[in-house]
PDB file of C-alpha atoms in Angstrom:
ATOM      1  CA  MET A   1      72.426 -89.202-102.356  1.00 78.00           C
ATOM      2  CA  TYR A   2      71.954 -93.031-102.292  1.00 80.00           C
ATOM      3  CA  THR A   3      71.243 -94.199-105.802  1.00 83.00           C
ATOM      4  CA  LEU A   4      71.377 -97.135-108.118  1.00 83.00           C
ATOM      5  CA  GLY A   5      72.380 -94.997-111.132  1.00 82.00           C
ATOM      6  CA  HIS A   6      70.305 -93.136-113.686  1.00 79.00           C
ATOM      7  CA  ASP A   7      70.458 -96.265-116.065  1.00 79.00           C
ATOM      8  CA  PHE A   8      68.512 -98.423-113.343  1.00 80.00           C
ATOM      9  CA  VAL A   9      64.944 -99.375-114.303  1.00 75.00           C
ATOM     10  CA  PRO A  10      62.924-101.262-111.890  1.00 74.00           C
ATOM     11  CA  PRO A  11      60.653-104.033-112.935  1.00 71.00           C
ATOM     12  CA  ASP A  12      56.961-103.410-113.809  1.00 66.00           C
ATOM     13  CA  ILE A  13      55.416-103.912-110.443  1.00 62.00           C
ATOM     14  CA  HIS A  14      53.680-101.733-108.044  1.00 51.00           C
ATOM     15  CA  ALA A  15      56.368-101.190-105.612  1.00 50.00           C
ATOM     16  CA  GLY A  16      58.448 -99.866-108.407  1.00 47.00           C
ATOM     17  CA  GLY A  17      56.906 -96.561-107.492  1.00 51.00           C
ATOM     18  CA  LEU A  18      57.772 -93.763-109.678  1.00 52.00           C
ATOM     19  CA  ARG A  19      60.669 -95.567-111.287  1.00 57.00           C
ATOM     20  CA  TYR A  20      63.153 -93.394-109.839  1.00 65.00           C
ATOM     21  CA  HIS A  21      66.748 -94.512-109.276  1.00 69.00           C
ATOM     22  CA  GLY A  22      67.618 -92.925-105.884  1.00 76.00           C
ATOM     23  CA  ALA A  23      66.423 -91.495-102.622  1.00 78.00           C
ATOM     24  CA  ALA A  24      66.151 -87.753-102.077  1.00 82.00           C
ATOM     25  CA  PRO A  25      69.409 -86.185-100.784  1.00 88.00           C
ATOM     26  CA  LEU A  26      67.775 -85.217 -97.437  1.00 90.00           C
ATOM     27  CA  VAL A  27      66.527 -88.757 -96.913  1.00 86.00           C
ATOM     28  CA  SER A  28      69.925 -90.255 -97.897  1.00 88.00           C
ATOM     29  CA  GLN A  29      71.635 -88.025 -95.375  1.00 92.00           C
ATOM     30  CA  LEU A  30      69.233 -89.124 -92.623  1.00 91.00           C
ATOM     31  CA  VAL A  31      69.938 -92.755 -93.524  1.00 89.00           C
ATOM     32  CA  HIS A  32      73.673 -92.099 -93.581  1.00 91.00           C
ATOM     33  CA  ALA A  33      73.698 -90.370 -90.230  1.00 94.00           C
ATOM     34  CA  LYS A  34      71.665 -93.208 -88.817  1.00 92.00           C
ATOM     35  CA  LEU A  35      68.676 -90.965 -87.915  1.00 90.00           C
ATOM     36  CA  VAL A  36      66.180 -93.054 -89.839  1.00 84.00           C
ATOM     37  CA  GLU A  37      66.161 -96.660 -91.159  1.00 82.00           C
ATOM     38  CA  ALA A  38      65.315 -97.444 -94.661  1.00 77.00           C
ATOM     39  CA  ARG A  39      63.194-100.670 -94.908  1.00 75.00           C
ATOM     40  CA  ALA A  40      61.289-102.394 -97.778  1.00 74.00           C
ATOM     41  CA  ALA A  41      57.940-104.099 -97.570  1.00 77.00           C
ATOM     42  CA  PRO A  42      56.501-106.602-100.065  1.00 80.00           C
ATOM     43  CA  GLN A  43      53.827-105.175-102.307  1.00 79.00           C
ATOM     44  CA  LEU A  44      51.131-107.612-101.098  1.00 85.00           C
ATOM     45  CA  ALA A  45      51.675-106.327 -97.537  1.00 85.00           C
ATOM     46  CA  CYS A  46      51.490-102.872 -98.870  1.00 80.00           C
ATOM     47  CA  PHE A  47      47.999-103.509-100.518  1.00 81.00           C
ATOM     48  CA  GLU A  48      46.927-105.392 -97.273  1.00 85.00           C
ATOM     49  CA  ALA A  49      47.735-102.555 -95.052  1.00 82.00           C
ATOM     50  CA  ALA A  50      46.060-100.091 -97.615  1.00 79.00           C
ATOM     51  CA  VAL A  51      42.888-102.147 -97.486  1.00 81.00           C
ATOM     52  CA  GLN A  52      43.044-102.240 -93.618  1.00 81.00           C
ATOM     53  CA  PHE A  53      43.853 -98.269 -93.644  1.00 77.00           C
ATOM     54  CA  ALA A  54      40.899 -97.706 -95.707  1.00 76.00           C
ATOM     55  CA  ARG A  55      38.463-100.069 -93.720  1.00 79.00           C
ATOM     56  CA  ASP A  56      39.607 -98.582 -90.226  1.00 77.00           C
ATOM     57  CA  GLY A  57      40.186 -94.883 -91.216  1.00 70.00           C
ATOM     58  CA  GLY A  58      37.892 -94.431 -94.245  1.00 67.00           C
ATOM     59  CA  HIS A  59      40.719 -93.054 -96.060  1.00 64.00           C
ATOM     60  CA  HIS A  60      42.001 -94.517 -99.441  1.00 63.00           C
ATOM     61  CA  PRO A  61      45.626 -94.034 -99.953  1.00 60.00           C
ATOM     62  CA  GLY A  62      46.865 -93.214-103.295  1.00 60.00           C
ATOM     63  CA  ALA A  63      48.713 -96.189-104.996  1.00 57.00           C
ATOM     64  CA  ARG A  64      52.061 -94.287-104.842  1.00 56.00           C
ATOM     65  CA  VAL A  65      52.106 -94.185-101.029  1.00 56.00           C
ATOM     66  CA  LEU A  66      51.298 -97.740-100.312  1.00 55.00           C
ATOM     67  CA  PRO A  67      54.721 -98.983 -99.474  1.00 51.00           C
ATOM     68  CA  ARG A  68      54.833 -96.575 -96.431  1.00 56.00           C
ATOM     69  CA  ASP A  69      51.520 -98.028 -94.894  1.00 64.00           C
ATOM     70  CA  PRO A  70      52.630-101.471 -93.530  1.00 79.00           C
ATOM     71  CA  ARG A  71      55.566-100.101 -91.602  1.00 81.00           C
ATOM     72  CA  ALA A  72      53.403 -97.464 -89.881  1.00 82.00           C
ATOM     73  CA  ILE A  73      50.981-100.198 -88.747  1.00 85.00           C
ATOM     74  CA  ASP A  74      53.856-102.493 -87.676  1.00 86.00           C
ATOM     75  CA  GLU A  75      55.411 -99.830 -85.579  1.00 87.00           C
ATOM     76  CA  ALA A  76      51.928 -98.891 -84.063  1.00 88.00           C
ATOM     77  CA  LEU A  77      51.274-102.510 -83.281  1.00 90.00           C
ATOM     78  CA  ARG A  78      54.772-103.115 -81.706  1.00 93.00           C
ATOM     79  CA  ALA A  79      54.253-100.199 -79.372  1.00 94.00           C
ATOM     80  CA  LYS A  80      50.758-101.370 -78.436  1.00 94.00           C
ATOM     81  CA  GLU A  81      52.271-104.953 -77.479  1.00 96.00           C
ATOM     82  CA  GLU A  82      55.174-103.334 -75.515  1.00 96.00           C
ATOM     83  CA  GLY A  83      52.462-101.185 -73.697  1.00 96.00           C
ATOM     84  CA  ARG A  84      54.384 -98.060 -74.655  1.00 93.00           C
ATOM     85  CA  GLU A  85      52.787 -94.900 -75.874  1.00 91.00           C
ATOM     86  CA  ARG A  86      54.420 -93.837 -78.989  1.00 88.00           C
ATOM     87  CA  VAL A  87      54.291 -91.461 -81.826  1.00 86.00           C
ATOM     88  CA  VAL A  88      54.350 -93.089 -85.238  1.00 83.00           C
ATOM     89  CA  LEU A  89      54.904 -90.517 -88.043  1.00 76.00           C
ATOM     90  CA  PHE A  90      54.657 -91.090 -91.810  1.00 73.00           C
ATOM     91  CA  ASN A  91      53.801 -89.323 -94.922  1.00 66.00           C
ATOM     92  CA  LEU A  92      50.434 -90.153 -96.466  1.00 66.00           C
ATOM     93  CA  SER A  93      49.688 -88.080 -99.481  1.00 59.00           C
ATOM     94  CA  ALA A  94      46.499 -89.593-101.032  1.00 56.00           C
ATOM     95  CA  ARG A  95      45.094 -88.904-104.458  1.00 54.00           C
ATOM     96  CA  PRO A  96      42.245 -91.558-104.823  1.00 51.00           C
ATOM     97  CA  ARG A  97      41.919 -92.921-108.234  1.00 53.00           C
ATOM     98  CA  ARG A  98      41.605 -96.205-109.817  1.00 53.00           C
ATOM     99  CA  HIS A  99      44.953 -97.968-110.324  1.00 59.00           C
ATOM    100  CA  GLY A 100      45.520-101.154-112.379  1.00 67.00           C
ATOM    101  CA  ARG A 101      47.406-102.964-109.687  1.00 73.00           C
ATOM    102  CA  VAL A 102      44.532-102.354-107.197  1.00 76.00           C
ATOM    103  CA  ASP A 103      42.343-104.547-109.559  1.00 80.00           C
ATOM    104  CA  GLU A 104      44.952-107.214-109.927  1.00 82.00           C
ATOM    105  CA  TYR A 105      45.356-107.199-106.104  1.00 83.00           C
ATOM    106  CA  PHE A 106      41.635-107.720-105.569  1.00 87.00           C
ATOM    107  CA  ALA A 107      41.496-110.321-108.288  1.00 90.00           C
ATOM    108  CA  GLY A 108      44.206-112.271-106.507  1.00 91.00           C
ATOM    109  CA  ARG A 109      46.677-111.990-109.445  1.00 88.00           C
ATOM    110  CA  LEU A 110      49.286-109.813-107.868  1.00 83.00           C
ATOM    111  CA  GLU A 111      52.322-111.494-106.382  1.00 85.00           C
ATOM    112  CA  ASP A 112      55.146-110.311-104.274  1.00 85.00           C
ATOM    113  CA  PHE A 113      58.617-109.773-106.155  1.00 81.00           C
ATOM    114  CA  GLU A 114      62.125-109.542-104.720  1.00 82.00           C
ATOM    115  CA  TYR A 115      64.370-107.645-107.102  1.00 81.00           C
ATOM    116  CA  PRO A 116      67.490-109.785-107.563  1.00 86.00           C
ATOM    117  CA  SER A 117      70.470-108.692-105.385  1.00 88.00           C
ATOM    118  CA  GLU A 118      72.865-109.389-108.339  1.00 90.00           C
ATOM    119  CA  LYS A 119      71.025-106.587-110.437  1.00 86.00           C
ATOM    120  CA  VAL A 120      71.295-104.053-107.513  1.00 85.00           C
ATOM    121  CA  ARG A 121      75.115-105.082-107.250  1.00 89.00           C
ATOM    122  CA  GLU A 122      75.465-104.578-111.183  1.00 88.00           C
ATOM    123  CA  SER A 123      73.758-101.130-110.887  1.00 87.00           C
ATOM    124  CA  LEU A 124      76.045-100.120-108.201  1.00 87.00           C
ATOM    125  CA  ARG A 125      79.203-101.332-110.067  1.00 88.00           C
ATOM    126  CA  ASN A 126      78.298 -98.741-112.755  1.00 84.00           C
ATOM    127  CA  LEU A 127      78.155 -95.697-110.527  1.00 86.00           C
ATOM    128  CA  PRO A 128      80.979 -93.241-110.893  1.00 83.00           C
ATOM    129  CA  GLN A 129      83.187 -93.060-107.929  1.00 82.00           C
ATOM    130  CA  VAL A 130      83.307 -89.791-106.280  1.00 78.00           C
ATOM    131  CA  ALA A 131      85.329 -88.575-103.217  1.00 77.00           C
ATOM    132  CA  LEU A 132      83.380 -87.441-100.265  1.00 67.00           C
TER     133      LEU A 132
END
């Protein structure tokens, strides 16, 4: 599994998600086999997409799934620009509830944050080496 190690603690931002240090083994294998591509999205884009999704579809995505929304929208818009019919599949599991970060977003107090690359490299250096 792709991981930053059990001692990795992400910063207190929305995109930190569930504060987990790794990706599921099946997802990791799909990335390793180059069947899927892992991409990150800034948290403001995630909230913007969630607002668009709620306004266009009448559905409020749960705060934990916001990072998936902007990429799905991006892929759908790209297909439209290219004039191609395309299926865009993503997982949306919503549990509507108030989330503190939503209030911060609408008040204009939420900012994008890029985790320092050096911190990622530091976590990776602490991982045990295993033979594959």
